[in-house]
Amino acid sequence: MLRSLNAAVSGLRNQQTRMDVIGNNVSNVNTVAFKTGRVTFKEGFAQVVESASRPVSGIGGTNPMEVGLGSQIGTIDTLFTQGNLETTGRNTDLAIQGNSFFVIKHGNESFYTRAGNFQVDANGTLVAGDNGYAVQGRLATNGKLDNTVTDIKIPVLATSPANSTSKVSISGNVDASANVFDKGAAATLDPLDPVQRALPQNVNSFKDMSITVYDSLGTKHELKMVMWNAGITEVAGTHPITFASDGSVDTSNNFAAPEISFTPNSGANNVDIKIDLGAGLNGLSQFAGSSTAVMRDQDGYTNGTLQGFNIDATGTIVGGFTNGITQILGQIQLADFNNPEGLNRVGDNAYSVTANSGSAVLGYAGEGSVSSVAAGSLEMSNVDLAQEFTNMIIAQRGFQANSRVISTTDQLMQDLVNLKQ
């Protein structure tokens, strides 16, 4: 009878362990990126009452007779199934879609987490909100990612240097039916001469254009150009542009686009600008009709300071600056494991490497890792409450059944004691 008592006691212990795991799952139902636990049982030792025998001399063999001595905990697994994503709208909240982990570091020791509720600390370091461990990745210099893995920093006073204008684009139409520019009574044709420009026959013969350009120090300069119908006449310091019969710019005969150079008085480098006349609908054309040609855009800009940042699906941090420029600031590192269930829970939603998890395979989303990053979202717990409540009932019934075995065995022992009376 002691065997049944011991077997039932082992069952009680195991069901209690299962309830402990269930209770932990339920308590973490709203914990960010929590992974549910699962208990499995295995049969304990079995006492051999009689060994098996083989068939001999026409007598059949017999099977072994064994009495089980209870159950044991087989495994306590961590189930790394994907949790649902909840949108938060906070740009430092990150969720992983896939099997990877974020890498966080405390001193020289690395840990791994699925919880992406990160925040920027007083030093500009991106840290885990649970424990302040620094998020790992690579930083960028002038928009280009380095190869060195380090703490991710997002400096508040980051600046974007000025960029000198090197190209100006022109698009629109110049009137093919306009009169050839007439110098009138002037000795020399000059499209900038106010008197010549005021002549009635020249009203539609020229088109003024202007755009703001920048030098290497970010100083603004107003670039002005005049396009005028010259016929076959050229003026010193001008650049002829001819058009083909289909209205497009004629690029034959070694045509070269206009170029403009000037020396700023701000102490900046010389500004050399190429004029891009474009092609097709986005280029300069000549058809009969109103002149709509304009300097559409240019590639220069002044310096700027960081005013915000976003994180894309590859974990790349892109900063937005006050000069309208976006620039890469860094990229968040991801880690994969051959056996993530072999990781060791260390608290604060973090894990550490064990002998059976395998070493971390480090990479980046889209570069060494098939996972992706969802910014402005958090991964929720993968605990299924309906399943947990079902498991709770099963564990409760198992506990009750083992308790009944103990009480029944106790009654039998009591009956045995009473036989002497």
PDB file of N, CA and C in Angstrom, residues 324-411:
ATOM      1  N   GLY A 324      14.755  69.346 -43.752  1.00  0.00           N
ATOM      2  CA  GLY A 324      13.964  68.503 -44.633  1.00  0.00           C
ATOM      3  C   GLY A 324      14.668  67.250 -45.087  1.00  0.00           C
ATOM      4  N   ILE A 325      15.864  67.013 -44.595  1.00  0.00           N
ATOM      5  CA  ILE A 325      16.634  65.843 -45.001  1.00  0.00           C
ATOM      6  C   ILE A 325      16.379  64.693 -44.036  1.00  0.00           C
ATOM      7  N   THR A 326      16.284  63.477 -44.573  1.00  0.00           N
ATOM      8  CA  THR A 326      16.245  62.278 -43.751  1.00  0.00           C
ATOM      9  C   THR A 326      17.581  61.556 -43.883  1.00  0.00           C
ATOM     10  N   GLN A 327      18.049  61.012 -42.775  1.00  0.00           N
ATOM     11  CA  GLN A 327      19.372  60.395 -42.767  1.00  0.00           C
ATOM     12  C   GLN A 327      19.367  59.205 -41.823  1.00  0.00           C
ATOM     13  N   ILE A 328      20.043  58.138 -42.226  1.00  0.00           N
ATOM     14  CA  ILE A 328      20.138  56.940 -41.387  1.00  0.00           C
ATOM     15  C   ILE A 328      21.004  57.233 -40.168  1.00  0.00           C
ATOM     16  N   LEU A 329      20.489  56.863 -38.999  1.00  0.00           N
ATOM     17  CA  LEU A 329      21.219  57.060 -37.747  1.00  0.00           C
ATOM     18  C   LEU A 329      21.812  55.756 -37.214  1.00  0.00           C
ATOM     19  N   GLY A 330      21.186  54.631 -37.541  1.00  0.00           N
ATOM     20  CA  GLY A 330      21.676  53.351 -37.034  1.00  0.00           C
ATOM     21  C   GLY A 330      20.729  52.236 -37.423  1.00  0.00           C
ATOM     22  N   GLN A 331      21.050  51.023 -37.004  1.00  0.00           N
ATOM     23  CA  GLN A 331      20.206  49.862 -37.277  1.00  0.00           C
ATOM     24  C   GLN A 331      20.269  48.899 -36.099  1.00  0.00           C
ATOM     25  N   ILE A 332      19.101  48.392 -35.691  1.00  0.00           N
ATOM     26  CA  ILE A 332      18.992  47.524 -34.531  1.00  0.00           C
ATOM     27  C   ILE A 332      19.334  46.086 -34.912  1.00  0.00           C
ATOM     28  N   GLN A 333      20.145  45.457 -34.079  1.00  0.00           N
ATOM     29  CA  GLN A 333      20.597  44.091 -34.343  1.00  0.00           C
ATOM     30  C   GLN A 333      19.571  43.063 -33.861  1.00  0.00           C
ATOM     31  N   LEU A 334      19.499  41.935 -34.573  1.00  0.00           N
ATOM     32  CA  LEU A 334      18.644  40.824 -34.190  1.00  0.00           C
ATOM     33  C   LEU A 334      19.497  39.571 -33.986  1.00  0.00           C
ATOM     34  N   ALA A 335      18.961  38.634 -33.209  1.00  0.00           N
ATOM     35  CA  ALA A 335      19.663  37.377 -32.941  1.00  0.00           C
ATOM     36  C   ALA A 335      18.701  36.223 -33.140  1.00  0.00           C
ATOM     37  N   ASP A 336      19.215  35.136 -33.734  1.00  0.00           N
ATOM     38  CA  ASP A 336      18.441  33.914 -33.909  1.00  0.00           C
ATOM     39  C   ASP A 336      19.168  32.762 -33.211  1.00  0.00           C
ATOM     40  N   PHE A 337      18.384  31.736 -32.839  1.00  0.00           N
ATOM     41  CA  PHE A 337      18.947  30.575 -32.148  1.00  0.00           C
ATOM     42  C   PHE A 337      18.431  29.302 -32.812  1.00  0.00           C
ATOM     43  N   ASN A 338      19.304  28.281 -32.850  1.00  0.00           N
ATOM     44  CA  ASN A 338      18.874  26.983 -33.357  1.00  0.00           C
ATOM     45  C   ASN A 338      17.785  26.393 -32.470  1.00  0.00           C
ATOM     46  N   ASN A 339      17.891  26.622 -31.161  1.00  0.00           N
ATOM     47  CA  ASN A 339      16.917  26.079 -30.216  1.00  0.00           C
ATOM     48  C   ASN A 339      16.535  27.157 -29.213  1.00  0.00           C
ATOM     49  N   PRO A 340      15.618  28.043 -29.565  1.00  0.00           N
ATOM     50  CA  PRO A 340      15.248  29.115 -28.632  1.00  0.00           C
ATOM     51  C   PRO A 340      14.647  28.598 -27.335  1.00  0.00           C
ATOM     52  N   GLU A 341      14.032  27.394 -27.362  1.00  0.00           N
ATOM     53  CA  GLU A 341      13.451  26.848 -26.137  1.00  0.00           C
ATOM     54  C   GLU A 341      14.523  26.441 -25.143  1.00  0.00           C
ATOM     55  N   GLY A 342      15.773  26.403 -25.610  1.00  0.00           N
ATOM     56  CA  GLY A 342      16.867  26.092 -24.703  1.00  0.00           C
ATOM     57  C   GLY A 342      17.405  27.296 -23.966  1.00  0.00           C
ATOM     58  N   LEU A 343      16.879  28.492 -24.241  1.00  0.00           N
ATOM     59  CA  LEU A 343      17.326  29.694 -23.542  1.00  0.00           C
ATOM     60  C   LEU A 343      16.886  29.672 -22.080  1.00  0.00           C
ATOM     61  N   ASN A 344      17.642  30.397 -21.276  1.00  0.00           N
ATOM     62  CA  ASN A 344      17.363  30.464 -19.847  1.00  0.00           C
ATOM     63  C   ASN A 344      16.679  31.785 -19.512  1.00  0.00           C
ATOM     64  N   ARG A 345      15.534  31.689 -18.828  1.00  0.00           N
ATOM     65  CA  ARG A 345      14.843  32.910 -18.405  1.00  0.00           C
ATOM     66  C   ARG A 345      15.607  33.549 -17.251  1.00  0.00           C
ATOM     67  N   VAL A 346      15.893  34.850 -17.377  1.00  0.00           N
ATOM     68  CA  VAL A 346      16.623  35.545 -16.317  1.00  0.00           C
ATOM     69  C   VAL A 346      15.803  36.680 -15.716  1.00  0.00           C
ATOM     70  N   GLY A 347      14.507  36.742 -16.078  1.00  0.00           N
ATOM     71  CA  GLY A 347      13.651  37.798 -15.548  1.00  0.00           C
ATOM     72  C   GLY A 347      13.669  39.026 -16.428  1.00  0.00           C
ATOM     73  N   ASP A 348      12.753  39.949 -16.178  1.00  0.00           N
ATOM     74  CA  ASP A 348      12.641  41.197 -16.945  1.00  0.00           C
ATOM     75  C   ASP A 348      12.455  40.923 -18.430  1.00  0.00           C
ATOM     76  N   ASN A 349      11.734  39.846 -18.764  1.00  0.00           N
ATOM     77  CA  ASN A 349      11.471  39.480 -20.158  1.00  0.00           C
ATOM     78  C   ASN A 349      12.742  39.194 -20.947  1.00  0.00           C
ATOM     79  N   ALA A 350      13.811  38.835 -20.272  1.00  0.00           N
ATOM     80  CA  ALA A 350      15.102  38.606 -20.928  1.00  0.00           C
ATOM     81  C   ALA A 350      15.511  37.145 -20.813  1.00  0.00           C
ATOM     82  N   TYR A 351      16.376  36.747 -21.736  1.00  0.00           N
ATOM     83  CA  TYR A 351      16.878  35.376 -21.771  1.00  0.00           C
ATOM     84  C   TYR A 351      18.402  35.413 -21.918  1.00  0.00           C
ATOM     85  N   SER A 352      19.022  34.312 -21.492  1.00  0.00           N
ATOM     86  CA  SER A 352      20.465  34.168 -21.672  1.00  0.00           C
ATOM     87  C   SER A 352      20.758  32.842 -22.356  1.00  0.00           C
ATOM     88  N   VAL A 353      21.931  32.756 -22.939  1.00  0.00           N
ATOM     89  CA  VAL A 353      22.327  31.567 -23.682  1.00  0.00           C
ATOM     90  C   VAL A 353      22.635  30.415 -22.724  1.00  0.00           C
ATOM     91  N   THR A 354      22.265  29.195 -23.126  1.00  0.00           N
ATOM     92  CA  THR A 354      22.635  27.988 -22.385  1.00  0.00           C
ATOM     93  C   THR A 354      23.360  27.038 -23.338  1.00  0.00           C
ATOM     94  N   ALA A 355      23.814  25.921 -22.774  1.00  0.00           N
ATOM     95  CA  ALA A 355      24.548  24.951 -23.585  1.00  0.00           C
ATOM     96  C   ALA A 355      23.672  24.343 -24.668  1.00  0.00           C
ATOM     97  N   ASN A 356      22.340  24.329 -24.455  1.00  0.00           N
ATOM     98  CA  ASN A 356      21.464  23.665 -25.419  1.00  0.00           C
ATOM     99  C   ASN A 356      20.712  24.639 -26.314  1.00  0.00           C
ATOM    100  N   SER A 357      20.891  25.927 -26.113  1.00  0.00           N
ATOM    101  CA  SER A 357      20.233  26.892 -27.001  1.00  0.00           C
ATOM    102  C   SER A 357      21.037  27.132 -28.265  1.00  0.00           C
ATOM    103  N   GLY A 358      22.343  26.877 -28.178  1.00  0.00           N
ATOM    104  CA  GLY A 358      23.231  27.237 -29.279  1.00  0.00           C
ATOM    105  C   GLY A 358      23.627  28.695 -29.157  1.00  0.00           C
ATOM    106  N   SER A 359      24.692  29.050 -29.814  1.00  0.00           N
ATOM    107  CA  SER A 359      25.146  30.445 -29.790  1.00  0.00           C
ATOM    108  C   SER A 359      24.214  31.308 -30.628  1.00  0.00           C
ATOM    109  N   ALA A 360      24.190  32.584 -30.295  1.00  0.00           N
ATOM    110  CA  ALA A 360      23.345  33.520 -31.037  1.00  0.00           C
ATOM    111  C   ALA A 360      23.892  33.721 -32.440  1.00  0.00           C
ATOM    112  N   VAL A 361      23.001  33.638 -33.424  1.00  0.00           N
ATOM    113  CA  VAL A 361      23.347  33.944 -34.808  1.00  0.00           C
ATOM    114  C   VAL A 361      22.917  35.393 -35.049  1.00  0.00           C
ATOM    115  N   LEU A 362      23.874  36.295 -35.102  1.00  0.00           N
ATOM    116  CA  LEU A 362      23.587  37.724 -35.149  1.00  0.00           C
ATOM    117  C   LEU A 362      23.417  38.211 -36.584  1.00  0.00           C
ATOM    118  N   GLY A 363      22.512  39.135 -36.757  1.00  0.00           N
ATOM    119  CA  GLY A 363      22.267  39.706 -38.079  1.00  0.00           C
ATOM    120  C   GLY A 363      21.335  40.884 -37.974  1.00  0.00           C
ATOM    121  N   TYR A 364      20.775  41.253 -39.099  1.00  0.00           N
ATOM    122  CA  TYR A 364      19.843  42.382 -39.169  1.00  0.00           C
ATOM    123  C   TYR A 364      18.664  41.966 -40.047  1.00  0.00           C
ATOM    124  N   ALA A 365      17.515  42.569 -39.813  1.00  0.00           N
ATOM    125  CA  ALA A 365      16.333  42.243 -40.614  1.00  0.00           C
ATOM    126  C   ALA A 365      16.631  42.496 -42.085  1.00  0.00           C
ATOM    127  N   GLY A 366      16.440  41.453 -42.893  1.00  0.00           N
ATOM    128  CA  GLY A 366      16.752  41.565 -44.310  1.00  0.00           C
ATOM    129  C   GLY A 366      18.215  41.360 -44.627  1.00  0.00           C
ATOM    130  N   GLU A 367      19.023  41.139 -43.611  1.00  0.00           N
ATOM    131  CA  GLU A 367      20.470  40.946 -43.800  1.00  0.00           C
ATOM    132  C   GLU A 367      20.962  39.958 -42.742  1.00  0.00           C
ATOM    133  N   GLY A 368      20.755  38.676 -43.012  1.00  0.00           N
ATOM    134  CA  GLY A 368      21.163  37.648 -42.063  1.00  0.00           C
ATOM    135  C   GLY A 368      20.039  37.172 -41.174  1.00  0.00           C
ATOM    136  N   SER A 369      18.889  37.801 -41.240  1.00  0.00           N
ATOM    137  CA  SER A 369      17.728  37.390 -40.450  1.00  0.00           C
ATOM    138  C   SER A 369      16.480  37.537 -41.304  1.00  0.00           C
ATOM    139  N   VAL A 370      15.597  36.539 -41.238  1.00  0.00           N
ATOM    140  CA  VAL A 370      14.360  36.583 -42.031  1.00  0.00           C
ATOM    141  C   VAL A 370      13.235  37.284 -41.282  1.00  0.00           C
ATOM    142  N   SER A 371      13.470  37.674 -40.053  1.00  0.00           N
ATOM    143  CA  SER A 371      12.451  38.384 -39.277  1.00  0.00           C
ATOM    144  C   SER A 371      12.396  39.846 -39.703  1.00  0.00           C
ATOM    145  N   SER A 372      11.318  40.509 -39.328  1.00  0.00           N
ATOM    146  CA  SER A 372      11.170  41.937 -39.594  1.00  0.00           C
ATOM    147  C   SER A 372      10.726  42.647 -38.321  1.00  0.00           C
ATOM    148  N   VAL A 373      10.888  43.954 -38.316  1.00  0.00           N
ATOM    149  CA  VAL A 373      10.581  44.772 -37.145  1.00  0.00           C
ATOM    150  C   VAL A 373       9.342  45.615 -37.440  1.00  0.00           C
ATOM    151  N   ALA A 374       8.403  45.603 -36.527  1.00  0.00           N
ATOM    152  CA  ALA A 374       7.200  46.438 -36.643  1.00  0.00           C
ATOM    153  C   ALA A 374       7.304  47.570 -35.633  1.00  0.00           C
ATOM    154  N   ALA A 375       7.545  48.780 -36.121  1.00  0.00           N
ATOM    155  CA  ALA A 375       7.683  49.934 -35.237  1.00  0.00           C
ATOM    156  C   ALA A 375       6.304  50.449 -34.832  1.00  0.00           C
ATOM    157  N   GLY A 376       6.245  51.035 -33.646  1.00  0.00           N
ATOM    158  CA  GLY A 376       4.971  51.546 -33.138  1.00  0.00           C
ATOM    159  C   GLY A 376       4.036  50.444 -32.693  1.00  0.00           C
ATOM    160  N   SER A 377       4.597  49.266 -32.425  1.00  0.00           N
ATOM    161  CA  SER A 377       3.786  48.116 -31.994  1.00  0.00           C
ATOM    162  C   SER A 377       4.536  47.348 -30.917  1.00  0.00           C
ATOM    163  N   LEU A 378       3.800  46.566 -30.152  1.00  0.00           N
ATOM    164  CA  LEU A 378       4.387  45.664 -29.165  1.00  0.00           C
ATOM    165  C   LEU A 378       3.787  44.277 -29.347  1.00  0.00           C
ATOM    166  N   GLU A 379       4.608  43.261 -29.127  1.00  0.00           N
ATOM    167  CA  GLU A 379       4.111  41.898 -29.164  1.00  0.00           C
ATOM    168  C   GLU A 379       3.470  41.565 -27.821  1.00  0.00           C
ATOM    169  N   MET A 380       2.260  41.068 -27.888  1.00  0.00           N
ATOM    170  CA  MET A 380       1.555  40.712 -26.671  1.00  0.00           C
ATOM    171  C   MET A 380       1.923  39.289 -26.232  1.00  0.00           C
ATOM    172  N   SER A 381       1.509  38.935 -25.026  1.00  0.00           N
ATOM    173  CA  SER A 381       1.718  37.584 -24.505  1.00  0.00           C
ATOM    174  C   SER A 381       1.008  36.572 -25.396  1.00  0.00           C
ATOM    175  N   ASN A 382       1.604  35.394 -25.559  1.00  0.00           N
ATOM    176  CA  ASN A 382       0.951  34.346 -26.349  1.00  0.00           C
ATOM    177  C   ASN A 382       0.137  33.386 -25.468  1.00  0.00           C
ATOM    178  N   VAL A 383      -0.170  33.800 -24.246  1.00  0.00           N
ATOM    179  CA  VAL A 383      -0.982  32.976 -23.343  1.00  0.00           C
ATOM    180  C   VAL A 383      -2.418  32.898 -23.872  1.00  0.00           C
ATOM    181  N   ASP A 384      -2.930  31.688 -24.003  1.00  0.00           N
ATOM    182  CA  ASP A 384      -4.315  31.441 -24.408  1.00  0.00           C
ATOM    183  C   ASP A 384      -5.115  31.150 -23.140  1.00  0.00           C
ATOM    184  N   LEU A 385      -5.904  32.132 -22.706  1.00  0.00           N
ATOM    185  CA  LEU A 385      -6.626  31.981 -21.438  1.00  0.00           C
ATOM    186  C   LEU A 385      -7.592  30.808 -21.466  1.00  0.00           C
ATOM    187  N   ALA A 386      -8.254  30.586 -22.600  1.00  0.00           N
ATOM    188  CA  ALA A 386      -9.193  29.468 -22.682  1.00  0.00           C
ATOM    189  C   ALA A 386      -8.458  28.147 -22.460  1.00  0.00           C
ATOM    190  N   GLN A 387      -7.289  28.013 -23.067  1.00  0.00           N
ATOM    191  CA  GLN A 387      -6.503  26.798 -22.884  1.00  0.00           C
ATOM    192  C   GLN A 387      -6.007  26.673 -21.449  1.00  0.00           C
ATOM    193  N   GLU A 388      -5.601  27.808 -20.866  1.00  0.00           N
ATOM    194  CA  GLU A 388      -5.103  27.768 -19.489  1.00  0.00           C
ATOM    195  C   GLU A 388      -6.199  27.373 -18.507  1.00  0.00           C
ATOM    196  N   PHE A 389      -7.410  27.886 -18.726  1.00  0.00           N
ATOM    197  CA  PHE A 389      -8.515  27.504 -17.834  1.00  0.00           C
ATOM    198  C   PHE A 389      -8.845  26.019 -17.988  1.00  0.00           C
ATOM    199  N   THR A 390      -8.754  25.528 -19.221  1.00  0.00           N
ATOM    200  CA  THR A 390      -8.978  24.091 -19.440  1.00  0.00           C
ATOM    201  C   THR A 390      -7.909  23.270 -18.726  1.00  0.00           C
ATOM    202  N   ASN A 391      -6.648  23.707 -18.876  1.00  0.00           N
ATOM    203  CA  ASN A 391      -5.554  23.004 -18.195  1.00  0.00           C
ATOM    204  C   ASN A 391      -5.711  23.068 -16.678  1.00  0.00           C
ATOM    205  N   MET A 392      -6.259  24.187 -16.205  1.00  0.00           N
ATOM    206  CA  MET A 392      -6.459  24.342 -14.761  1.00  0.00           C
ATOM    207  C   MET A 392      -7.475  23.319 -14.248  1.00  0.00           C
ATOM    208  N   ILE A 393      -8.541  23.117 -15.018  1.00  0.00           N
ATOM    209  CA  ILE A 393      -9.554  22.132 -14.622  1.00  0.00           C
ATOM    210  C   ILE A 393      -8.952  20.730 -14.623  1.00  0.00           C
ATOM    211  N   ILE A 394      -8.154  20.441 -15.680  1.00  0.00           N
ATOM    212  CA  ILE A 394      -7.522  19.119 -15.770  1.00  0.00           C
ATOM    213  C   ILE A 394      -6.576  18.895 -14.597  1.00  0.00           C
ATOM    214  N   ALA A 395      -5.791  19.930 -14.264  1.00  0.00           N
ATOM    215  CA  ALA A 395      -4.863  19.809 -13.140  1.00  0.00           C
ATOM    216  C   ALA A 395      -5.617  19.632 -11.822  1.00  0.00           C
ATOM    217  N   GLN A 396      -6.721  20.364 -11.693  1.00  0.00           N
ATOM    218  CA  GLN A 396      -7.512  20.243 -10.477  1.00  0.00           C
ATOM    219  C   GLN A 396      -8.086  18.837 -10.328  1.00  0.00           C
ATOM    220  N   ARG A 397      -8.602  18.302 -11.441  1.00  0.00           N
ATOM    221  CA  ARG A 397      -9.155  16.943 -11.382  1.00  0.00           C
ATOM    222  C   ARG A 397      -8.049  15.924 -11.121  1.00  0.00           C
ATOM    223  N   GLY A 398      -6.895  16.129 -11.689  1.00  0.00           N
ATOM    224  CA  GLY A 398      -5.776  15.241 -11.428  1.00  0.00           C
ATOM    225  C   GLY A 398      -5.364  15.272  -9.971  1.00  0.00           C
ATOM    226  N   PHE A 399      -5.354  16.478  -9.404  1.00  0.00           N
ATOM    227  CA  PHE A 399      -5.014  16.623  -7.987  1.00  0.00           C
ATOM    228  C   PHE A 399      -6.052  15.917  -7.123  1.00  0.00           C
ATOM    229  N   GLN A 400      -7.337  16.095  -7.467  1.00  0.00           N
ATOM    230  CA  GLN A 400      -8.401  15.455  -6.700  1.00  0.00           C
ATOM    231  C   GLN A 400      -8.308  13.930  -6.793  1.00  0.00           C
ATOM    232  N   ALA A 401      -7.996  13.445  -7.973  1.00  0.00           N
ATOM    233  CA  ALA A 401      -7.908  11.987  -8.159  1.00  0.00           C
ATOM    234  C   ALA A 401      -6.766  11.411  -7.333  1.00  0.00           C
ATOM    235  N   ASN A 402      -5.610  12.094  -7.337  1.00  0.00           N
ATOM    236  CA  ASN A 402      -4.489  11.621  -6.528  1.00  0.00           C
ATOM    237  C   ASN A 402      -4.815  11.710  -5.042  1.00  0.00           C
ATOM    238  N   SER A 403      -5.550  12.747  -4.664  1.00  0.00           N
ATOM    239  CA  SER A 403      -5.976  12.864  -3.260  1.00  0.00           C
ATOM    240  C   SER A 403      -6.898  11.710  -2.879  1.00  0.00           C
ATOM    241  N   ARG A 404      -7.777  11.328  -3.820  1.00  0.00           N
ATOM    242  CA  ARG A 404      -8.680  10.206  -3.550  1.00  0.00           C
ATOM    243  C   ARG A 404      -7.904   8.904  -3.387  1.00  0.00           C
ATOM    244  N   VAL A 405      -6.835   8.727  -4.166  1.00  0.00           N
ATOM    245  CA  VAL A 405      -6.004   7.524  -4.016  1.00  0.00           C
ATOM    246  C   VAL A 405      -5.407   7.482  -2.615  1.00  0.00           C
ATOM    247  N   ILE A 406      -4.946   8.637  -2.128  1.00  0.00           N
ATOM    248  CA  ILE A 406      -4.359   8.679  -0.789  1.00  0.00           C
ATOM    249  C   ILE A 406      -5.399   8.353   0.273  1.00  0.00           C
ATOM    250  N   SER A 407      -6.580   8.971   0.134  1.00  0.00           N
ATOM    251  CA  SER A 407      -7.617   8.719   1.152  1.00  0.00           C
ATOM    252  C   SER A 407      -8.103   7.276   1.094  1.00  0.00           C
ATOM    253  N   THR A 408      -8.194   6.716  -0.099  1.00  0.00           N
ATOM    254  CA  THR A 408      -8.623   5.312  -0.217  1.00  0.00           C
ATOM    255  C   THR A 408      -7.576   4.377   0.359  1.00  0.00           C
ATOM    256  N   THR A 409      -6.295   4.667   0.043  1.00  0.00           N
ATOM    257  CA  THR A 409      -5.221   3.846   0.601  1.00  0.00           C
ATOM    258  C   THR A 409      -5.202   3.950   2.121  1.00  0.00           C
ATOM    259  N   ASP A 410      -5.444   5.134   2.632  1.00  0.00           N
ATOM    260  CA  ASP A 410      -5.501   5.325   4.085  1.00  0.00           C
ATOM    261  C   ASP A 410      -6.621   4.503   4.705  1.00  0.00           C
ATOM    262  N   GLN A 411      -7.754   4.454   4.004  1.00  0.00           N
ATOM    263  CA  GLN A 411      -8.883   3.671   4.518  1.00  0.00           C
ATOM    264  C   GLN A 411      -8.544   2.182   4.533  1.00  0.00           C
TER     265      GLN A 411
END
